[in-house]
Amino acid sequence: HICIKEEMNCPYPSTYTEQFVVYRKAPSPEKSGRQQKDVQLLIQAHPNHPPIPIFWEPTDQIGSAVMYIGHWTIAQIEDLKDRAEKYLGYYRCAKLYFDFHHFDERWEKVIRLCHDKSHEQIKELDFRGIET
């Protein structure tokens, strides 16, 4: 899964027919090798990568609530390591383009059940009976 912070990547698509563009934040100089390897692995795996559940974390949220916005497939990855690109005040190392695949109602129900609960309360929940 991927959790996208609004202040780092905005906006998310207003319809499922739009492509979702996510800018990967460039790492600090001491971590750049590891993150660049992650981007290269994504590029190699993306043609066969299964749909990825994506969550959206609004900037103006109270607590740690996130929204499930569906499962998306990687359409394209643009490696930005050879040119500095700044987006929303941060340098970026990659630009990922996603196409909508499907929305899983069960994911939405699980998030709704967990909203406003502590980690201990969430651990005690039984999710086996969740149906679409």
Short mmCIF file of N, CA and C in Angstrom, two decimals:
data_model
loop_
_atom_site.label_atom_id
_atom_site.label_comp_id
_atom_site.label_asym_id
_atom_site.label_seq_id
_atom_site.Cartn_x
_atom_site.Cartn_y
_atom_site.Cartn_z
N HIS A 1 0.84 -1.18 0.00
CA HIS A 1 0.00 0.00 0.00
C HIS A 1 0.88 1.24 0.00
N ILE A 2 0.27 2.34 -0.41
CA ILE A 2 0.96 3.63 -0.41
C ILE A 2 0.05 4.61 0.33
N CYS A 3 0.65 5.40 1.22
CA CYS A 3 -0.09 6.46 1.89
C CYS A 3 0.49 7.79 1.42
N ILE A 4 -0.34 8.61 0.81
CA ILE A 4 0.09 9.88 0.23
C ILE A 4 -0.33 11.02 1.16
N LYS A 5 0.62 11.85 1.53
CA LYS A 5 0.31 13.03 2.36
C LYS A 5 -0.07 14.18 1.43
N GLU A 6 -1.18 14.83 1.74
CA GLU A 6 -1.67 15.91 0.89
C GLU A 6 -0.65 17.03 0.72
N GLU A 7 0.06 17.38 1.79
CA GLU A 7 1.00 18.50 1.66
C GLU A 7 2.20 18.15 0.80
N MET A 8 2.42 16.87 0.51
CA MET A 8 3.53 16.45 -0.34
C MET A 8 3.10 16.22 -1.78
N ASN A 9 1.85 15.86 -2.01
CA ASN A 9 1.33 15.52 -3.34
C ASN A 9 -0.12 15.94 -3.42
N CYS A 10 -0.41 16.97 -4.13
CA CYS A 10 -1.81 17.32 -4.26
C CYS A 10 -2.05 17.86 -5.66
N PRO A 11 -3.22 17.78 -6.13
CA PRO A 11 -4.37 17.12 -5.54
C PRO A 11 -4.47 15.67 -6.03
N TYR A 12 -5.31 14.89 -5.36
CA TYR A 12 -5.58 13.57 -5.92
C TYR A 12 -6.67 13.75 -6.97
N PRO A 13 -6.83 12.79 -7.89
CA PRO A 13 -7.77 12.98 -9.01
C PRO A 13 -9.20 13.20 -8.53
N SER A 14 -9.94 14.01 -9.27
CA SER A 14 -11.34 14.27 -8.92
C SER A 14 -12.26 13.20 -9.51
N THR A 15 -11.77 12.44 -10.49
CA THR A 15 -12.54 11.32 -11.04
C THR A 15 -11.59 10.13 -11.23
N TYR A 16 -12.17 8.96 -11.36
CA TYR A 16 -11.36 7.76 -11.55
C TYR A 16 -10.85 7.62 -12.98
N THR A 17 -11.27 8.49 -13.87
CA THR A 17 -10.75 8.43 -15.24
C THR A 17 -9.46 9.25 -15.38
N GLU A 18 -9.16 10.10 -14.41
CA GLU A 18 -7.93 10.89 -14.44
C GLU A 18 -6.76 10.04 -13.96
N GLN A 19 -5.60 10.33 -14.49
CA GLN A 19 -4.39 9.68 -14.01
C GLN A 19 -3.96 10.34 -12.70
N PHE A 20 -3.49 9.54 -11.76
CA PHE A 20 -3.03 10.03 -10.46
C PHE A 20 -1.52 10.17 -10.54
N VAL A 21 -1.01 11.39 -10.35
CA VAL A 21 0.43 11.64 -10.43
C VAL A 21 0.96 11.84 -9.02
N VAL A 22 1.97 11.06 -8.67
CA VAL A 22 2.58 11.13 -7.34
C VAL A 22 4.05 11.46 -7.51
N TYR A 23 4.50 12.46 -6.77
CA TYR A 23 5.91 12.87 -6.80
C TYR A 23 6.62 12.26 -5.60
N ARG A 24 7.63 11.47 -5.87
CA ARG A 24 8.42 10.85 -4.79
C ARG A 24 9.45 11.86 -4.31
N LYS A 25 9.47 12.12 -3.00
CA LYS A 25 10.39 13.10 -2.43
C LYS A 25 11.82 12.59 -2.54
N ALA A 26 12.71 13.47 -2.96
CA ALA A 26 14.13 13.11 -3.04
C ALA A 26 14.67 12.97 -1.63
N PRO A 27 15.51 11.96 -1.41
CA PRO A 27 16.06 11.74 -0.07
C PRO A 27 17.15 12.74 0.27
N SER A 28 17.51 12.72 1.54
CA SER A 28 18.67 13.51 1.96
C SER A 28 19.90 12.87 1.32
N PRO A 29 21.00 13.62 1.16
CA PRO A 29 22.18 13.08 0.47
C PRO A 29 22.69 11.75 1.04
N GLU A 30 22.61 11.56 2.36
CA GLU A 30 23.13 10.31 2.93
C GLU A 30 22.23 9.10 2.65
N LYS A 31 21.00 9.32 2.24
CA LYS A 31 20.08 8.22 1.94
C LYS A 31 19.79 8.08 0.44
N SER A 32 20.41 8.88 -0.39
CA SER A 32 20.04 8.92 -1.81
C SER A 32 20.26 7.60 -2.53
N GLY A 33 21.30 6.86 -2.21
CA GLY A 33 21.56 5.59 -2.88
C GLY A 33 20.47 4.58 -2.65
N ARG A 34 20.00 4.47 -1.40
CA ARG A 34 18.96 3.50 -1.07
C ARG A 34 17.64 3.85 -1.76
N GLN A 35 17.26 5.12 -1.72
CA GLN A 35 16.00 5.50 -2.33
C GLN A 35 16.06 5.39 -3.85
N GLN A 36 17.20 5.70 -4.45
CA GLN A 36 17.32 5.57 -5.90
C GLN A 36 17.20 4.10 -6.30
N LYS A 37 17.71 3.20 -5.46
CA LYS A 37 17.56 1.77 -5.73
C LYS A 37 16.08 1.38 -5.68
N ASP A 38 15.32 1.95 -4.71
CA ASP A 38 13.88 1.68 -4.63
C ASP A 38 13.17 2.11 -5.91
N VAL A 39 13.53 3.28 -6.44
CA VAL A 39 12.91 3.77 -7.67
C VAL A 39 13.25 2.83 -8.82
N GLN A 40 14.50 2.39 -8.92
CA GLN A 40 14.89 1.47 -9.99
C GLN A 40 14.14 0.14 -9.89
N LEU A 41 13.95 -0.37 -8.68
CA LEU A 41 13.19 -1.61 -8.50
C LEU A 41 11.74 -1.43 -8.93
N LEU A 42 11.16 -0.29 -8.61
CA LEU A 42 9.79 0.00 -9.05
C LEU A 42 9.70 0.03 -10.57
N ILE A 43 10.66 0.67 -11.21
CA ILE A 43 10.67 0.76 -12.67
C ILE A 43 10.75 -0.64 -13.29
N GLN A 44 11.59 -1.50 -12.72
CA GLN A 44 11.73 -2.86 -13.25
C GLN A 44 10.47 -3.68 -13.02
N ALA A 45 9.80 -3.49 -11.88
CA ALA A 45 8.65 -4.33 -11.52
C ALA A 45 7.32 -3.81 -12.06
N HIS A 46 7.24 -2.54 -12.46
CA HIS A 46 5.94 -1.96 -12.73
C HIS A 46 5.11 -2.61 -13.82
N PRO A 47 5.66 -3.18 -14.90
CA PRO A 47 4.77 -3.78 -15.90
C PRO A 47 3.94 -4.95 -15.34
N ASN A 48 4.46 -5.64 -14.32
CA ASN A 48 3.76 -6.80 -13.77
C ASN A 48 3.29 -6.57 -12.33
N HIS A 49 3.40 -5.35 -11.84
CA HIS A 49 3.04 -5.07 -10.45
C HIS A 49 1.53 -5.12 -10.28
N PRO A 50 1.04 -5.82 -9.26
CA PRO A 50 -0.41 -5.86 -9.04
C PRO A 50 -0.94 -4.49 -8.61
N PRO A 51 -2.25 -4.28 -8.69
CA PRO A 51 -2.83 -3.01 -8.25
C PRO A 51 -2.44 -2.71 -6.79
N ILE A 52 -2.18 -1.44 -6.53
CA ILE A 52 -1.70 -1.01 -5.21
C ILE A 52 -2.81 -0.23 -4.51
N PRO A 53 -3.16 -0.61 -3.26
CA PRO A 53 -4.13 0.21 -2.52
C PRO A 53 -3.47 1.53 -2.12
N ILE A 54 -4.16 2.63 -2.40
CA ILE A 54 -3.62 3.94 -2.09
C ILE A 54 -4.52 4.64 -1.08
N PHE A 55 -3.86 5.24 -0.08
CA PHE A 55 -4.55 5.97 0.98
C PHE A 55 -4.12 7.43 0.92
N TRP A 56 -5.03 8.31 1.27
CA TRP A 56 -4.80 9.75 1.23
C TRP A 56 -4.87 10.30 2.65
N GLU A 57 -3.83 11.04 3.04
CA GLU A 57 -3.79 11.66 4.36
C GLU A 57 -3.97 13.17 4.21
N PRO A 58 -5.18 13.69 4.53
CA PRO A 58 -5.43 15.12 4.38
C PRO A 58 -4.57 15.96 5.33
N THR A 59 -4.20 17.14 4.90
CA THR A 59 -3.38 18.03 5.72
C THR A 59 -4.15 18.52 6.94
N ASP A 60 -5.42 18.83 6.76
CA ASP A 60 -6.21 19.42 7.85
C ASP A 60 -6.90 18.38 8.74
N GLN A 61 -6.40 17.17 8.77
CA GLN A 61 -7.02 16.12 9.56
C GLN A 61 -6.75 16.32 11.05
N ILE A 62 -7.59 15.72 11.85
CA ILE A 62 -7.38 15.66 13.29
C ILE A 62 -7.08 14.20 13.61
N GLY A 63 -5.95 13.94 14.24
CA GLY A 63 -5.56 12.57 14.51
C GLY A 63 -4.84 11.96 13.33
N SER A 64 -5.01 10.67 13.15
CA SER A 64 -4.27 9.98 12.08
C SER A 64 -5.21 9.34 11.06
N ALA A 65 -6.31 10.00 10.76
CA ALA A 65 -7.28 9.46 9.81
C ALA A 65 -6.74 9.53 8.38
N VAL A 66 -6.98 8.49 7.63
CA VAL A 66 -6.65 8.47 6.20
C VAL A 66 -7.89 8.01 5.44
N MET A 67 -7.91 8.30 4.14
CA MET A 67 -9.00 7.87 3.28
C MET A 67 -8.46 6.87 2.28
N TYR A 68 -9.18 5.80 2.08
CA TYR A 68 -8.86 4.84 1.02
C TYR A 68 -9.42 5.41 -0.27
N ILE A 69 -8.58 5.54 -1.31
CA ILE A 69 -9.07 6.11 -2.58
C ILE A 69 -9.02 5.10 -3.72
N GLY A 70 -8.83 3.83 -3.39
CA GLY A 70 -8.90 2.79 -4.40
C GLY A 70 -7.58 2.10 -4.65
N HIS A 71 -7.66 1.05 -5.48
CA HIS A 71 -6.47 0.33 -5.94
C HIS A 71 -6.10 0.90 -7.31
N TRP A 72 -4.83 1.17 -7.49
CA TRP A 72 -4.32 1.81 -8.71
C TRP A 72 -3.16 1.00 -9.26
N THR A 73 -3.01 1.02 -10.58
CA THR A 73 -1.88 0.35 -11.23
C THR A 73 -0.88 1.40 -11.70
N ILE A 74 0.38 1.02 -11.69
CA ILE A 74 1.43 1.93 -12.15
C ILE A 74 1.40 1.95 -13.68
N ALA A 75 1.17 3.14 -14.24
CA ALA A 75 1.14 3.29 -15.70
C ALA A 75 2.52 3.66 -16.23
N GLN A 76 3.24 4.49 -15.47
CA GLN A 76 4.54 4.97 -15.93
C GLN A 76 5.32 5.49 -14.73
N ILE A 77 6.63 5.36 -14.78
CA ILE A 77 7.50 5.94 -13.76
C ILE A 77 8.56 6.77 -14.47
N GLU A 78 8.64 8.02 -14.07
CA GLU A 78 9.62 8.93 -14.63
C GLU A 78 10.72 9.15 -13.60
N ASP A 79 11.91 8.71 -13.89
CA ASP A 79 13.05 8.85 -12.99
C ASP A 79 13.60 10.27 -13.14
N LEU A 80 13.66 11.00 -12.05
CA LEU A 80 14.09 12.40 -12.09
C LEU A 80 15.50 12.59 -11.53
N LYS A 81 16.24 11.52 -11.36
CA LYS A 81 17.54 11.64 -10.69
C LYS A 81 18.55 12.50 -11.47
N ASP A 82 18.41 12.57 -12.78
CA ASP A 82 19.36 13.33 -13.59
C ASP A 82 19.01 14.81 -13.72
N ARG A 83 17.84 15.18 -13.21
CA ARG A 83 17.48 16.60 -13.22
C ARG A 83 16.68 16.90 -11.95
N ALA A 84 17.01 17.99 -11.32
CA ALA A 84 16.31 18.37 -10.10
C ALA A 84 14.95 18.95 -10.45
N GLU A 85 13.92 18.40 -9.87
CA GLU A 85 12.58 18.95 -10.08
C GLU A 85 11.98 19.22 -8.71
N LYS A 86 11.55 20.45 -8.51
CA LYS A 86 10.98 20.84 -7.24
C LYS A 86 9.46 20.89 -7.38
N TYR A 87 8.77 20.30 -6.41
CA TYR A 87 7.31 20.30 -6.41
C TYR A 87 6.86 20.51 -4.97
N LEU A 88 6.01 21.52 -4.76
CA LEU A 88 5.52 21.88 -3.42
C LEU A 88 6.65 22.10 -2.42
N GLY A 89 7.74 22.69 -2.90
CA GLY A 89 8.85 23.05 -2.03
C GLY A 89 9.86 21.96 -1.74
N TYR A 90 9.72 20.78 -2.33
CA TYR A 90 10.63 19.66 -2.09
C TYR A 90 11.22 19.18 -3.41
N TYR A 91 12.49 18.79 -3.38
CA TYR A 91 13.08 18.16 -4.55
C TYR A 91 12.53 16.75 -4.67
N ARG A 92 12.34 16.30 -5.91
CA ARG A 92 11.74 14.99 -6.18
C ARG A 92 12.69 14.12 -6.98
N CYS A 93 12.64 12.80 -6.72
CA CYS A 93 13.52 11.87 -7.43
C CYS A 93 12.77 11.03 -8.45
N ALA A 94 11.44 11.02 -8.39
CA ALA A 94 10.64 10.23 -9.34
C ALA A 94 9.23 10.78 -9.40
N LYS A 95 8.60 10.54 -10.52
CA LYS A 95 7.21 10.92 -10.74
C LYS A 95 6.50 9.63 -11.17
N LEU A 96 5.49 9.22 -10.41
CA LEU A 96 4.76 7.99 -10.70
C LEU A 96 3.37 8.33 -11.22
N TYR A 97 2.97 7.67 -12.29
CA TYR A 97 1.66 7.88 -12.89
C TYR A 97 0.84 6.61 -12.65
N PHE A 98 -0.33 6.77 -12.06
CA PHE A 98 -1.19 5.63 -11.74
C PHE A 98 -2.50 5.73 -12.50
N ASP A 99 -3.02 4.57 -12.91
CA ASP A 99 -4.36 4.46 -13.49
C ASP A 99 -5.24 3.72 -12.50
N PHE A 100 -6.49 4.17 -12.38
CA PHE A 100 -7.42 3.53 -11.45
C PHE A 100 -7.70 2.10 -11.90
N HIS A 101 -7.75 1.18 -10.93
CA HIS A 101 -8.04 -0.23 -11.22
C HIS A 101 -9.40 -0.63 -10.64
N HIS A 102 -9.57 -0.49 -9.32
CA HIS A 102 -10.85 -0.82 -8.70
C HIS A 102 -10.93 -0.22 -7.29
N PHE A 103 -12.13 -0.17 -6.77
CA PHE A 103 -12.38 0.29 -5.41
C PHE A 103 -12.92 -0.89 -4.63
N ASP A 104 -12.29 -1.22 -3.52
CA ASP A 104 -12.68 -2.37 -2.70
C ASP A 104 -13.45 -1.86 -1.48
N GLU A 105 -14.74 -2.11 -1.45
CA GLU A 105 -15.60 -1.63 -0.35
C GLU A 105 -15.14 -2.15 1.01
N ARG A 106 -14.54 -3.34 1.04
CA ARG A 106 -14.07 -3.89 2.32
C ARG A 106 -13.00 -3.01 2.95
N TRP A 107 -12.08 -2.48 2.12
CA TRP A 107 -11.04 -1.59 2.65
C TRP A 107 -11.68 -0.38 3.31
N GLU A 108 -12.69 0.19 2.65
CA GLU A 108 -13.38 1.37 3.18
C GLU A 108 -14.05 1.04 4.51
N LYS A 109 -14.67 -0.12 4.62
CA LYS A 109 -15.35 -0.51 5.86
C LYS A 109 -14.34 -0.70 6.99
N VAL A 110 -13.21 -1.29 6.70
CA VAL A 110 -12.17 -1.49 7.73
C VAL A 110 -11.69 -0.13 8.25
N ILE A 111 -11.47 0.79 7.35
CA ILE A 111 -11.00 2.13 7.77
C ILE A 111 -12.06 2.81 8.62
N ARG A 112 -13.32 2.71 8.23
CA ARG A 112 -14.40 3.30 9.01
C ARG A 112 -14.47 2.68 10.40
N LEU A 113 -14.29 1.37 10.51
CA LEU A 113 -14.30 0.69 11.81
C LEU A 113 -13.16 1.16 12.71
N CYS A 114 -12.02 1.47 12.11
CA CYS A 114 -10.83 1.84 12.88
C CYS A 114 -10.78 3.32 13.24
N HIS A 115 -11.59 4.12 12.57
CA HIS A 115 -11.56 5.57 12.80
C HIS A 115 -11.84 5.88 14.27
N ASP A 116 -11.06 6.76 14.84
CA ASP A 116 -11.19 7.21 16.24
C ASP A 116 -10.93 6.11 17.27
N LYS A 117 -10.20 5.07 16.90
CA LYS A 117 -9.85 4.01 17.85
C LYS A 117 -8.34 4.02 18.08
N SER A 118 -7.94 3.59 19.26
CA SER A 118 -6.52 3.49 19.58
C SER A 118 -5.94 2.24 18.92
N HIS A 119 -4.61 2.14 18.89
CA HIS A 119 -3.96 0.95 18.32
C HIS A 119 -4.39 -0.30 19.08
N GLU A 120 -4.53 -0.20 20.39
CA GLU A 120 -4.94 -1.35 21.20
C GLU A 120 -6.36 -1.78 20.84
N GLN A 121 -7.27 -0.81 20.65
CA GLN A 121 -8.64 -1.15 20.28
C GLN A 121 -8.70 -1.78 18.89
N ILE A 122 -7.89 -1.29 17.97
CA ILE A 122 -7.87 -1.84 16.61
C ILE A 122 -7.39 -3.28 16.63
N LYS A 123 -6.39 -3.58 17.46
CA LYS A 123 -5.86 -4.95 17.54
C LYS A 123 -6.93 -5.93 18.00
N GLU A 124 -7.92 -5.46 18.76
CA GLU A 124 -8.97 -6.34 19.29
C GLU A 124 -10.14 -6.52 18.34
N LEU A 125 -10.20 -5.75 17.25
CA LEU A 125 -11.31 -5.85 16.31
C LEU A 125 -11.24 -7.16 15.52
N ASP A 126 -12.40 -7.69 15.18
CA ASP A 126 -12.49 -8.89 14.35
C ASP A 126 -12.97 -8.47 12.96
N PHE A 127 -12.10 -8.55 11.97
CA PHE A 127 -12.41 -8.09 10.62
C PHE A 127 -12.92 -9.22 9.72
N ARG A 128 -13.01 -10.44 10.25
CA ARG A 128 -13.39 -11.58 9.40
C ARG A 128 -14.78 -11.47 8.82
N GLY A 129 -15.70 -10.79 9.48
CA GLY A 129 -17.08 -10.75 9.01
C GLY A 129 -17.36 -9.62 8.03
N ILE A 130 -16.35 -8.89 7.63
CA ILE A 130 -16.58 -7.76 6.74
C ILE A 130 -16.85 -8.26 5.33
N GLU A 131 -18.01 -7.90 4.80
CA GLU A 131 -18.40 -8.30 3.44
C GLU A 131 -18.59 -7.05 2.61
N THR A 132 -18.57 -7.21 1.31
CA THR A 132 -18.81 -6.06 0.42
C THR A 132 -20.28 -5.84 0.24
#
